[in-house]
Structure formats: C-alpha cells, structure tokens
Tab-separated table of C-alpha atoms in Angstrom:
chain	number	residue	atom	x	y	z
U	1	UNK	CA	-23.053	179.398	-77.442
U	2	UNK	CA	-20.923	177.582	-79.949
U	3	UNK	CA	-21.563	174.339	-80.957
U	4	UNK	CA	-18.126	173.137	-80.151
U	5	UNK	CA	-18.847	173.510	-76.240
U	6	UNK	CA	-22.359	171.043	-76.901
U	7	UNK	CA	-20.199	167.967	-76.441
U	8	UNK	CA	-18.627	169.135	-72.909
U	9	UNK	CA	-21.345	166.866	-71.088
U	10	UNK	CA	-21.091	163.187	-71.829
U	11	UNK	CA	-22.384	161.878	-68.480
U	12	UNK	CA	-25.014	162.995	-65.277
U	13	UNK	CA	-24.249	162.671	-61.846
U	14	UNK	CA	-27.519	161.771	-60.090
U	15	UNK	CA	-28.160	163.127	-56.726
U	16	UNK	CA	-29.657	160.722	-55.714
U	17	UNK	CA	-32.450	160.276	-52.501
U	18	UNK	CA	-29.773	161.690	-49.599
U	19	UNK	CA	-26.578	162.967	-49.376
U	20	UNK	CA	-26.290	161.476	-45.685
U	21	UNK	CA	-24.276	158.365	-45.663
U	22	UNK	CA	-26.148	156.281	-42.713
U	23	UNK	CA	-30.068	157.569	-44.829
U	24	UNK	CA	-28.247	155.553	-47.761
U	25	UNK	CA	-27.059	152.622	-45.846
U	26	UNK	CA	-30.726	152.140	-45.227
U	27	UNK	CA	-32.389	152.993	-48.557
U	28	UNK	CA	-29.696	150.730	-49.841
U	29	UNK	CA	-31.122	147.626	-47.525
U	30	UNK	CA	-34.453	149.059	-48.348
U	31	UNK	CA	-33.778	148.853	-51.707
U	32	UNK	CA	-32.488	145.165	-51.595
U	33	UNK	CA	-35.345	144.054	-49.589
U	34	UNK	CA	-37.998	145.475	-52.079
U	35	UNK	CA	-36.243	144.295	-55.214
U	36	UNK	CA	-35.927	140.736	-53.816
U	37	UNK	CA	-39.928	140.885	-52.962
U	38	UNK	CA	-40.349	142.351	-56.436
U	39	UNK	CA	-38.964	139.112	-57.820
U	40	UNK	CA	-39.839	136.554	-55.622
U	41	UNK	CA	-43.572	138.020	-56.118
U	42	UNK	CA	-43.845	138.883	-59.681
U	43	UNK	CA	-42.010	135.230	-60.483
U	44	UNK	CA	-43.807	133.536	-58.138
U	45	UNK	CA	-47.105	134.840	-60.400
U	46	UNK	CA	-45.381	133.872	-63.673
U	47	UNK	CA	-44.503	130.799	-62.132
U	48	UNK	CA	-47.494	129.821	-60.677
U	49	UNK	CA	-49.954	130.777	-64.036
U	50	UNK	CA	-47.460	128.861	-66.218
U	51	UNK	CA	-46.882	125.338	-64.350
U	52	UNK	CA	-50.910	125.122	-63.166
U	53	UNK	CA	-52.982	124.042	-65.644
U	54	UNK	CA	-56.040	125.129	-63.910
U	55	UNK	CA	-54.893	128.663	-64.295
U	56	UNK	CA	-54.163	128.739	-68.329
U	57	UNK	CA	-57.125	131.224	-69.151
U	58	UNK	CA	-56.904	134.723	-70.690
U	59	UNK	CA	-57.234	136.322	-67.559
U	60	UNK	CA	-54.028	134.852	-65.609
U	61	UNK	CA	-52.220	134.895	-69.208
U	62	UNK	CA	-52.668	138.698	-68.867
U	63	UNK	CA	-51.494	139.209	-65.573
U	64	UNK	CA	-48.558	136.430	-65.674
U	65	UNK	CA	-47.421	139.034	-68.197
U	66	UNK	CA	-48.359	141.891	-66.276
U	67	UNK	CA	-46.255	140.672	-63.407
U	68	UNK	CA	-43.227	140.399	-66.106
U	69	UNK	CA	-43.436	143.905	-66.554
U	70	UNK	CA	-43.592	145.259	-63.608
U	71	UNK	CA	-40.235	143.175	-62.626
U	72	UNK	CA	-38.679	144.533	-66.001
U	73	UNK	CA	-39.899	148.587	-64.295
U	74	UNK	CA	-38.421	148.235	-61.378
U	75	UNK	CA	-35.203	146.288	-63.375
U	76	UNK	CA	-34.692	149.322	-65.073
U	77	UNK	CA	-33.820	151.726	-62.163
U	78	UNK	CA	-33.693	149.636	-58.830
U	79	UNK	CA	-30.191	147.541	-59.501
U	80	UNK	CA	-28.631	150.898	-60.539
U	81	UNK	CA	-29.559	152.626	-57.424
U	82	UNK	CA	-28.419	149.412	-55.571
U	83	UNK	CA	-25.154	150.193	-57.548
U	84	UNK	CA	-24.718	153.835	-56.566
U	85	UNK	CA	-25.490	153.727	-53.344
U	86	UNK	CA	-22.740	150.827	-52.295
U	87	UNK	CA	-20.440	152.745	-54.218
U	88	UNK	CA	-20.646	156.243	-53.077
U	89	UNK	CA	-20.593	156.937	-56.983
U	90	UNK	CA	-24.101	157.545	-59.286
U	91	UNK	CA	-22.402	158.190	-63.077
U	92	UNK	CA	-24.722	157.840	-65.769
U	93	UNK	CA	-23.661	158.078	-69.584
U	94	UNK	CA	-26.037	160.517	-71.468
U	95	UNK	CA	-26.571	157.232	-74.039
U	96	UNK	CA	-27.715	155.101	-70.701
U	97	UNK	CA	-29.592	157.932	-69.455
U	98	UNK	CA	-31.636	157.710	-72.457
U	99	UNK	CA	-31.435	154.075	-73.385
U	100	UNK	CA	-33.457	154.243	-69.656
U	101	UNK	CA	-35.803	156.421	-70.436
U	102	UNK	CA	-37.114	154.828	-73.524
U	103	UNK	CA	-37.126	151.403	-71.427
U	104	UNK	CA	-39.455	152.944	-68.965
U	105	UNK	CA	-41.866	154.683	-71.678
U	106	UNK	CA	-41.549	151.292	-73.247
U	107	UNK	CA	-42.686	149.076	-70.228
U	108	UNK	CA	-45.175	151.943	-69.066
U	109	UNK	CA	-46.822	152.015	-72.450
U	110	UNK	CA	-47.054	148.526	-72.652
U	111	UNK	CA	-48.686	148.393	-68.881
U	112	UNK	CA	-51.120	150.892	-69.651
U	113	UNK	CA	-52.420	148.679	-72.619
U	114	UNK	CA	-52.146	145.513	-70.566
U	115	UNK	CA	-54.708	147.299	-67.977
U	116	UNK	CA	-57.127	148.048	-70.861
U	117	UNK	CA	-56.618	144.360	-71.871
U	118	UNK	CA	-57.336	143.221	-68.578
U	119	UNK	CA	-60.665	145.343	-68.086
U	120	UNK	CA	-61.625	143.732	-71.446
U	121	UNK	CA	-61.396	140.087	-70.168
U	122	UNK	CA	-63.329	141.517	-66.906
U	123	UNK	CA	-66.338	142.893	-69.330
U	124	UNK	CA	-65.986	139.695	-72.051
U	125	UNK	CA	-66.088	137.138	-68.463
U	126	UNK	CA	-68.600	139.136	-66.254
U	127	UNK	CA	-71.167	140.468	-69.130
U	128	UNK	CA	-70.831	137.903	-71.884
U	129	UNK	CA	-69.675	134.804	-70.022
U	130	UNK	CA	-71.728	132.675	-72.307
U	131	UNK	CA	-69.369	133.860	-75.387
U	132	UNK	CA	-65.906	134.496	-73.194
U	133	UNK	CA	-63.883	131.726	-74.605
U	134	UNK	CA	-65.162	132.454	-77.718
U	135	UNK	CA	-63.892	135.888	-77.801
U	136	UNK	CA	-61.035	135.865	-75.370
U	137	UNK	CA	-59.401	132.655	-77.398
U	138	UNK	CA	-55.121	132.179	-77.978
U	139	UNK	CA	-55.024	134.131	-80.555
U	140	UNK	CA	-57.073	137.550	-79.319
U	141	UNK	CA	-54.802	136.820	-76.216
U	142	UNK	CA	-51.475	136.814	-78.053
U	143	UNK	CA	-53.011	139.565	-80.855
U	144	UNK	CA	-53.650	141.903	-76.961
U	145	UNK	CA	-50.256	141.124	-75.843
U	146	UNK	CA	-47.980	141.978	-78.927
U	147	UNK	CA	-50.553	145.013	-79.267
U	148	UNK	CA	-49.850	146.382	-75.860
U	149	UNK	CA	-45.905	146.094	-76.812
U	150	UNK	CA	-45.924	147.530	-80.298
U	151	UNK	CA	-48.596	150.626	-78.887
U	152	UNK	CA	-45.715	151.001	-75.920
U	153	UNK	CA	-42.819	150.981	-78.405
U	154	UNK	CA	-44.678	153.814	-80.460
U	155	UNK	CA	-45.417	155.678	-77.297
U	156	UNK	CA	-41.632	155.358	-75.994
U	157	UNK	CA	-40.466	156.107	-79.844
U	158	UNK	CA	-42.400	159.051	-80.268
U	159	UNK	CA	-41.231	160.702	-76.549
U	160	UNK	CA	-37.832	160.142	-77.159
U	161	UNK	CA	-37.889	161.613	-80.744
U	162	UNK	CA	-38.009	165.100	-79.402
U	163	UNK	CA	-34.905	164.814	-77.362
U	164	UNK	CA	-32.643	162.321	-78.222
U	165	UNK	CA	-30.204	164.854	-79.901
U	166	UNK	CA	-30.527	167.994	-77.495
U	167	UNK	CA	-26.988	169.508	-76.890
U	168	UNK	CA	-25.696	169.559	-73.320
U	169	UNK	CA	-23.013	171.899	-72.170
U	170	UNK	CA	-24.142	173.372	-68.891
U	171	UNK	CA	-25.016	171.638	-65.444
U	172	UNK	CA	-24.960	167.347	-65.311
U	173	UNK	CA	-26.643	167.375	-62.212
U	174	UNK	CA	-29.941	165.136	-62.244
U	175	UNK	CA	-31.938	165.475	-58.679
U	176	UNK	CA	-33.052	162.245	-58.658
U	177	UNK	CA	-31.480	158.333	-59.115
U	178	UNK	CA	-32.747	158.177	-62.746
U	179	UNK	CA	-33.432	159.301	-65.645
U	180	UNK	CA	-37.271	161.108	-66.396
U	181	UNK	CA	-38.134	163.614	-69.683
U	182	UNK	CA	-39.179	166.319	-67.503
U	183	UNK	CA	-35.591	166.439	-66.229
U	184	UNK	CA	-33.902	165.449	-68.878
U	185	UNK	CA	-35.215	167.929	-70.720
U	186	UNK	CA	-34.441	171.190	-68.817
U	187	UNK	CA	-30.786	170.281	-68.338
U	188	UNK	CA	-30.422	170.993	-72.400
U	189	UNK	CA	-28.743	174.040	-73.719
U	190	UNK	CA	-31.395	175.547	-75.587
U	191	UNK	CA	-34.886	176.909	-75.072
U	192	UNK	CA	-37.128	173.742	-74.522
U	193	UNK	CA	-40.399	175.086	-73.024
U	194	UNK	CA	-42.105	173.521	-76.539
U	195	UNK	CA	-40.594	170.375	-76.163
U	196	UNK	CA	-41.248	169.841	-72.518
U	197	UNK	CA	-45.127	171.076	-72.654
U	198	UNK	CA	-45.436	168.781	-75.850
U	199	UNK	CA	-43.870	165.789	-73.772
U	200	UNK	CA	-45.835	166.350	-70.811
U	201	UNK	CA	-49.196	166.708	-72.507
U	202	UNK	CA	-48.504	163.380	-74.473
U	203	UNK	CA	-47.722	161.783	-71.340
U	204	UNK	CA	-50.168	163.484	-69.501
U	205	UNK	CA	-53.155	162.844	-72.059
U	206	UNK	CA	-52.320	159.549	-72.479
U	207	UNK	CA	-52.024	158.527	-68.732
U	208	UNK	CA	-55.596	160.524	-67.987
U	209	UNK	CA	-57.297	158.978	-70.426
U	210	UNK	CA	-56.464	155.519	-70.297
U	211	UNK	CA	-57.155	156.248	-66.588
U	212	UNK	CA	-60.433	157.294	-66.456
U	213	UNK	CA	-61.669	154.908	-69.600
U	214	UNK	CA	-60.381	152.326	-67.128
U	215	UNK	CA	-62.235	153.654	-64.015
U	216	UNK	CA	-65.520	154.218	-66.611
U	217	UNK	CA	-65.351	150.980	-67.901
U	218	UNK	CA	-65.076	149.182	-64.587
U	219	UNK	CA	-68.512	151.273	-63.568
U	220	UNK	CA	-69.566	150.271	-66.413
U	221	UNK	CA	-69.465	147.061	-65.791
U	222	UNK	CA	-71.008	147.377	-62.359
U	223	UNK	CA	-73.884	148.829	-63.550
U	224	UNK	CA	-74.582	145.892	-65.896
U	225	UNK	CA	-74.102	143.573	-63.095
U	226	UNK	CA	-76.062	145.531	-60.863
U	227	UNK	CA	-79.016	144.776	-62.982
U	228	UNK	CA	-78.436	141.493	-62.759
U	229	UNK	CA	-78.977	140.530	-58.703
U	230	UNK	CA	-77.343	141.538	-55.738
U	231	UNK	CA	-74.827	138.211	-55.750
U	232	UNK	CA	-73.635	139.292	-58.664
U	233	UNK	CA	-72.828	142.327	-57.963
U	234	UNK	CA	-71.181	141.548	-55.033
U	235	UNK	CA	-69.058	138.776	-56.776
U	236	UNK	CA	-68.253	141.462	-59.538
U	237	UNK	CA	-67.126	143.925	-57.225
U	238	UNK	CA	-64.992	141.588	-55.360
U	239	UNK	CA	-63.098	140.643	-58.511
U	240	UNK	CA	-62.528	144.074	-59.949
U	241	UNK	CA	-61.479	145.540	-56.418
U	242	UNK	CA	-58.208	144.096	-57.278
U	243	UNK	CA	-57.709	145.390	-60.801
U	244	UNK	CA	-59.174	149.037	-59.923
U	245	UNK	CA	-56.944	149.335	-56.859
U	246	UNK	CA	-53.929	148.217	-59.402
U	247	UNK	CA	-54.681	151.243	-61.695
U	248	UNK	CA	-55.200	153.332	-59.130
U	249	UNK	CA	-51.625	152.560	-57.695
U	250	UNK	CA	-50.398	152.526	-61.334
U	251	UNK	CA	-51.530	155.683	-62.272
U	252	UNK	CA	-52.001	157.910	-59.491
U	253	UNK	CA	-48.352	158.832	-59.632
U	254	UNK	CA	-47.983	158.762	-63.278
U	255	UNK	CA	-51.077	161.691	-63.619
U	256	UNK	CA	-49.010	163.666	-60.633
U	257	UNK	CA	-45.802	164.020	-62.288
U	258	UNK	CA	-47.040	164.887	-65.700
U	259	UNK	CA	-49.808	166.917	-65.109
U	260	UNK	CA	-49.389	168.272	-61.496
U	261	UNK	CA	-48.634	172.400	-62.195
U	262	UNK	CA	-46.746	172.662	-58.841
U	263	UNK	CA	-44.041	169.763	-59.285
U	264	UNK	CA	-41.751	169.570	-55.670
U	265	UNK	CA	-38.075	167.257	-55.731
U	266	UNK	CA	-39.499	165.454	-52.429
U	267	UNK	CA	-42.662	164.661	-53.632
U	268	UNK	CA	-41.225	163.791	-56.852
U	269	UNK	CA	-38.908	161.309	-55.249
U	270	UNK	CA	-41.070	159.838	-52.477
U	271	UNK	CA	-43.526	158.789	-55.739
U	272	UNK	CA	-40.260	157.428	-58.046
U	273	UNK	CA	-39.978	155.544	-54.505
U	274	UNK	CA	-43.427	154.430	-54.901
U	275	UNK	CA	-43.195	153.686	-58.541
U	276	UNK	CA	-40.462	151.257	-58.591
U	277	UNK	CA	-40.110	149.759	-55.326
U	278	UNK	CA	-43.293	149.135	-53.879
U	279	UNK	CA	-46.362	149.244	-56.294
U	280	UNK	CA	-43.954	145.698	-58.575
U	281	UNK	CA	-44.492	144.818	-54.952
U	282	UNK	CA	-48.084	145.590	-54.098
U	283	UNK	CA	-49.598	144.219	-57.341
U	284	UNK	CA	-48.814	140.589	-57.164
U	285	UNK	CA	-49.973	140.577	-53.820
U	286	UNK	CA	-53.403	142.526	-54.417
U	287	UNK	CA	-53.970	139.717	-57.048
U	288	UNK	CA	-52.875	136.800	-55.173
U	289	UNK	CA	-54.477	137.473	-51.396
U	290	UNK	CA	-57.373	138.851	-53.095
U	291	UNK	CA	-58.058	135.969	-55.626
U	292	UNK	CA	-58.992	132.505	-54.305
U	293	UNK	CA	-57.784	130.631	-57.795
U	294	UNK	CA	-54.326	131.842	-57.203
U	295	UNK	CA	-54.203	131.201	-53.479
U	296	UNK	CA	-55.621	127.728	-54.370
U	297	UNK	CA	-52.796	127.232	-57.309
U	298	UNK	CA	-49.937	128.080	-54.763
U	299	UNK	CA	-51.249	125.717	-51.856
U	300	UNK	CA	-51.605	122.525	-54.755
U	301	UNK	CA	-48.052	123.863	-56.110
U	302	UNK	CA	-46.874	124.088	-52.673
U	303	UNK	CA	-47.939	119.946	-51.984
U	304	UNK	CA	-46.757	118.812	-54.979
U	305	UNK	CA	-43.189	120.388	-54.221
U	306	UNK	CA	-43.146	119.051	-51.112
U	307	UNK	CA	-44.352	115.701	-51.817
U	308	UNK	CA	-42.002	115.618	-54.520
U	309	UNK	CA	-38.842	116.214	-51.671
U	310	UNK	CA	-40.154	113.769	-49.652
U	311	UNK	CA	-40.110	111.170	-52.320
U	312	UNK	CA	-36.406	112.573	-52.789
C-alpha cells in the first residue's frame, strides 16, 4: 500500500443505533428527554451545592464537580447523536473523531480520580471525624480537584499518543454513534494488534484497579465502623450505598468493554446507551433521594424562590 492512498479517508460515517427510520424517531426523543434530565439534574446539583451555604463542605464540593463532569460526558456524544439522527446524516471528521476521543479519556480519567477523592472524604469524615476539617480543608480540596484533571489529561494524552497519526485508506464505517479506541483503532491501514492490546490493557488496568481499590476501601471502611457500634454502622452504610452504587454504574461498563474477551456490537451499544444517557442521569439522583442534606437544601432553595416571586 502506498502512502499516497493513506489520505483517501478524511471522515467516518457512523452507523449509528438503527438503520430503521421510526427506531430513530424514538431514540432521537429518547435522546432529548435524557439529555434535558442530564442537565436539569447535574445543574440542579451544581446549583444547589454552590448557592446553599449549609452545603459548602468537601464532600458536596466533590460531587458539585462530579455532577459537572458527568454533564460534560454525555456533552461530548449526546448533542451529536441528537444531530445525526434529525438529519438522516452521521459525518464525522477524522480530527473530531479524535478531538472526541481524547475528551472522553479526559473526563473519564478525571471521574475515576474524583471517585477516589470522594472515598477519601468518606474515610477522613467517617474514621477521623475529629481531624476531617483539618485534613479535608480548601486547599486539599482544590489540590484533589486539579489532581484528578491533570492525572485525566495524562491518561487521555498517553491513549491518544499511539494513534493519533495511523493512516486510513480502507473502510470509514464506525458501528456505533461515536468515536471509541477499540474501533478507531482497527479501521487503520496497518497491523495494530500491539497498539490495540497496549490500549486496552491501559484502559483496562486502570479501570480494574481503581475499581476494586474503590470497592476495598469502602469495606474498609465498614469494617472500622463496624467496630465501632451497630448505629454506626448502619449510618455508614447508608451514606456509602450511594457512592458504591455510583462506581458500580460507572465502572461496570467501562471493565466490559476493555477487558471483556468476547466484545458483541449490541451489547457494545446498549452499554454506550448506558454510559451517556442514563448513568449523568442516575447519579445526581442516587445522591440527592438518597441524601437528606441535599433533599433538605432543595426544599429551603425551593421556599426562598418562591417567596421571593411572591414578593415580585
């Protein structure tokens, strides 16, 4: 193959989640409804930890800012697939296609640290609560935050190294309505089995690990608590119900599609469904039904709006 026929492809055609025009007329008003809920929720979060004073602590700082990136996933792929299917048309330039993928490493990166972060605060404020402002003060908040950006920059930096200037001259057809490594990666010209087991491991070891140091940690915890008395344990476990059933949902599809030997297009699709439309959905309401602080914080911000109209 000469090099000359390497610049043929300049764009993918995604395939999208159905050819059948009346399936996309409802996965587009699906895919409206959820990316509405995705903002009102996760902004309704940011909104809520930033205007109540009784919720400026590290642990709503952390998951105001967990809710922000989870609306900036499902930004990344949700008002594209909007796009394509009102138009009929899903064009992507190879320099979006991979402008996307290093968003989503970026953002996914960044989550995974934000999780970590957040099972900190749960150890510092459940084991140590004599010391927790101590330790969890503005600055070790803000020093977590810009870590778990920089450590997903890194992570998205060194994926996209690999591939960013594979040659394309065969098929454009991507089997899904964005843009993934995994994919990405096999549609290249040349022999990439290298570069797609050294992508999926990193991926793969990365999402694992954090995993399970998450679930270990939050035992962990339990255990210490458990020592304690039987109320405590109780109100431990009710407070990090929410945060394990978050990773859970976070990472149960991440672990599938990078380290799953048997990967199937349906499956594959059904969890990009999952990823982006309904977990940015199902997080800010795991953390606001299940936590009484927040429900609290939206009833008094709820009066004071409505007093405020009434005085209008």
């Amino acid at each position: 193959m000469n090099e000359a026929n390497y610049s043929e492809v300049s764009e993918f055609i995604f395939l999208g989640l159905s050819t059948y025009r009346p399936t996309q007329y409802f996965l587009f008003a699906f895919a409206i409804i959820s990316y509405a809920a995705t903002f009102l929720g996760n902004f309704s979060v940011v909104f809520i930890v930033i205007f109540d004073p009784h919720l400026h602590s590290p642990m709503y700082f952390l998951l105001a800012n967990l809710s922000f990136v989870d609306f900036c996933f499902s930004t990344s792929t949700v008002p594209k697939l909007i796009s394509d299917l009102y138009s009929g048309h899903s064009i992507i330039s190879i320099q979006s296609c991979i402008f996307q993928m290093f968003v989503l490493h970026l953002l996914g990166g960044c989550e995974m640290v934000l999780l970590v972060a957040m099972a900190w605060d749960r150890y510092v404020a459940i084991c140590k609560p004599l010391y927790y402002l101590t330790i969890m003060n503005p600055r070790m908040c803000l020093l977590l935050l810009i870590g778990a950006w920089i450590i997903g920059l890194i992570h998205s930096v060194a994926q996209l190294a690999f591939v960013v200037h594979l040659p394309f001259c065969a098929s454009n057809e991507i089997d899904s309505f964005y843009c993934d490594l995994p994919r990405f990666i096999k549609m290249a010209c040349i022999n990439t089995y290298r570069m797609e087991f050294l992508v999926t491991a990193d991926s793969g070891f990365i999402s694992l690990s954090t995993f399970f140091l998450l679930i270990i940690s939050y035992i962990f915890i339990l255990f210490i608590v458990r020592k304690q008395s039987l109320g405590s344990l109780s109100k431990a476990f009710s407070t990090l119900s929410a945060h394990i059933s978050v990773v859970v949902l976070f990472f149960g599809p991440c672990i599938f599609v990078y380290i799953w030997p048997f990967p199937t297009v349906p499956v594959d699709k059904f969890l990009a469904i999952l990823d982006f439309m309904i977990i940015p959905i199902l997080n800010p309401a795991i953390y606001t039904l299940r936590n009484k602080d927040m429900k609290v914080a939206m009833k008094r911000l709820s009066v004071q709006l409505l007093s405020r109209k009434s005085i209008c």
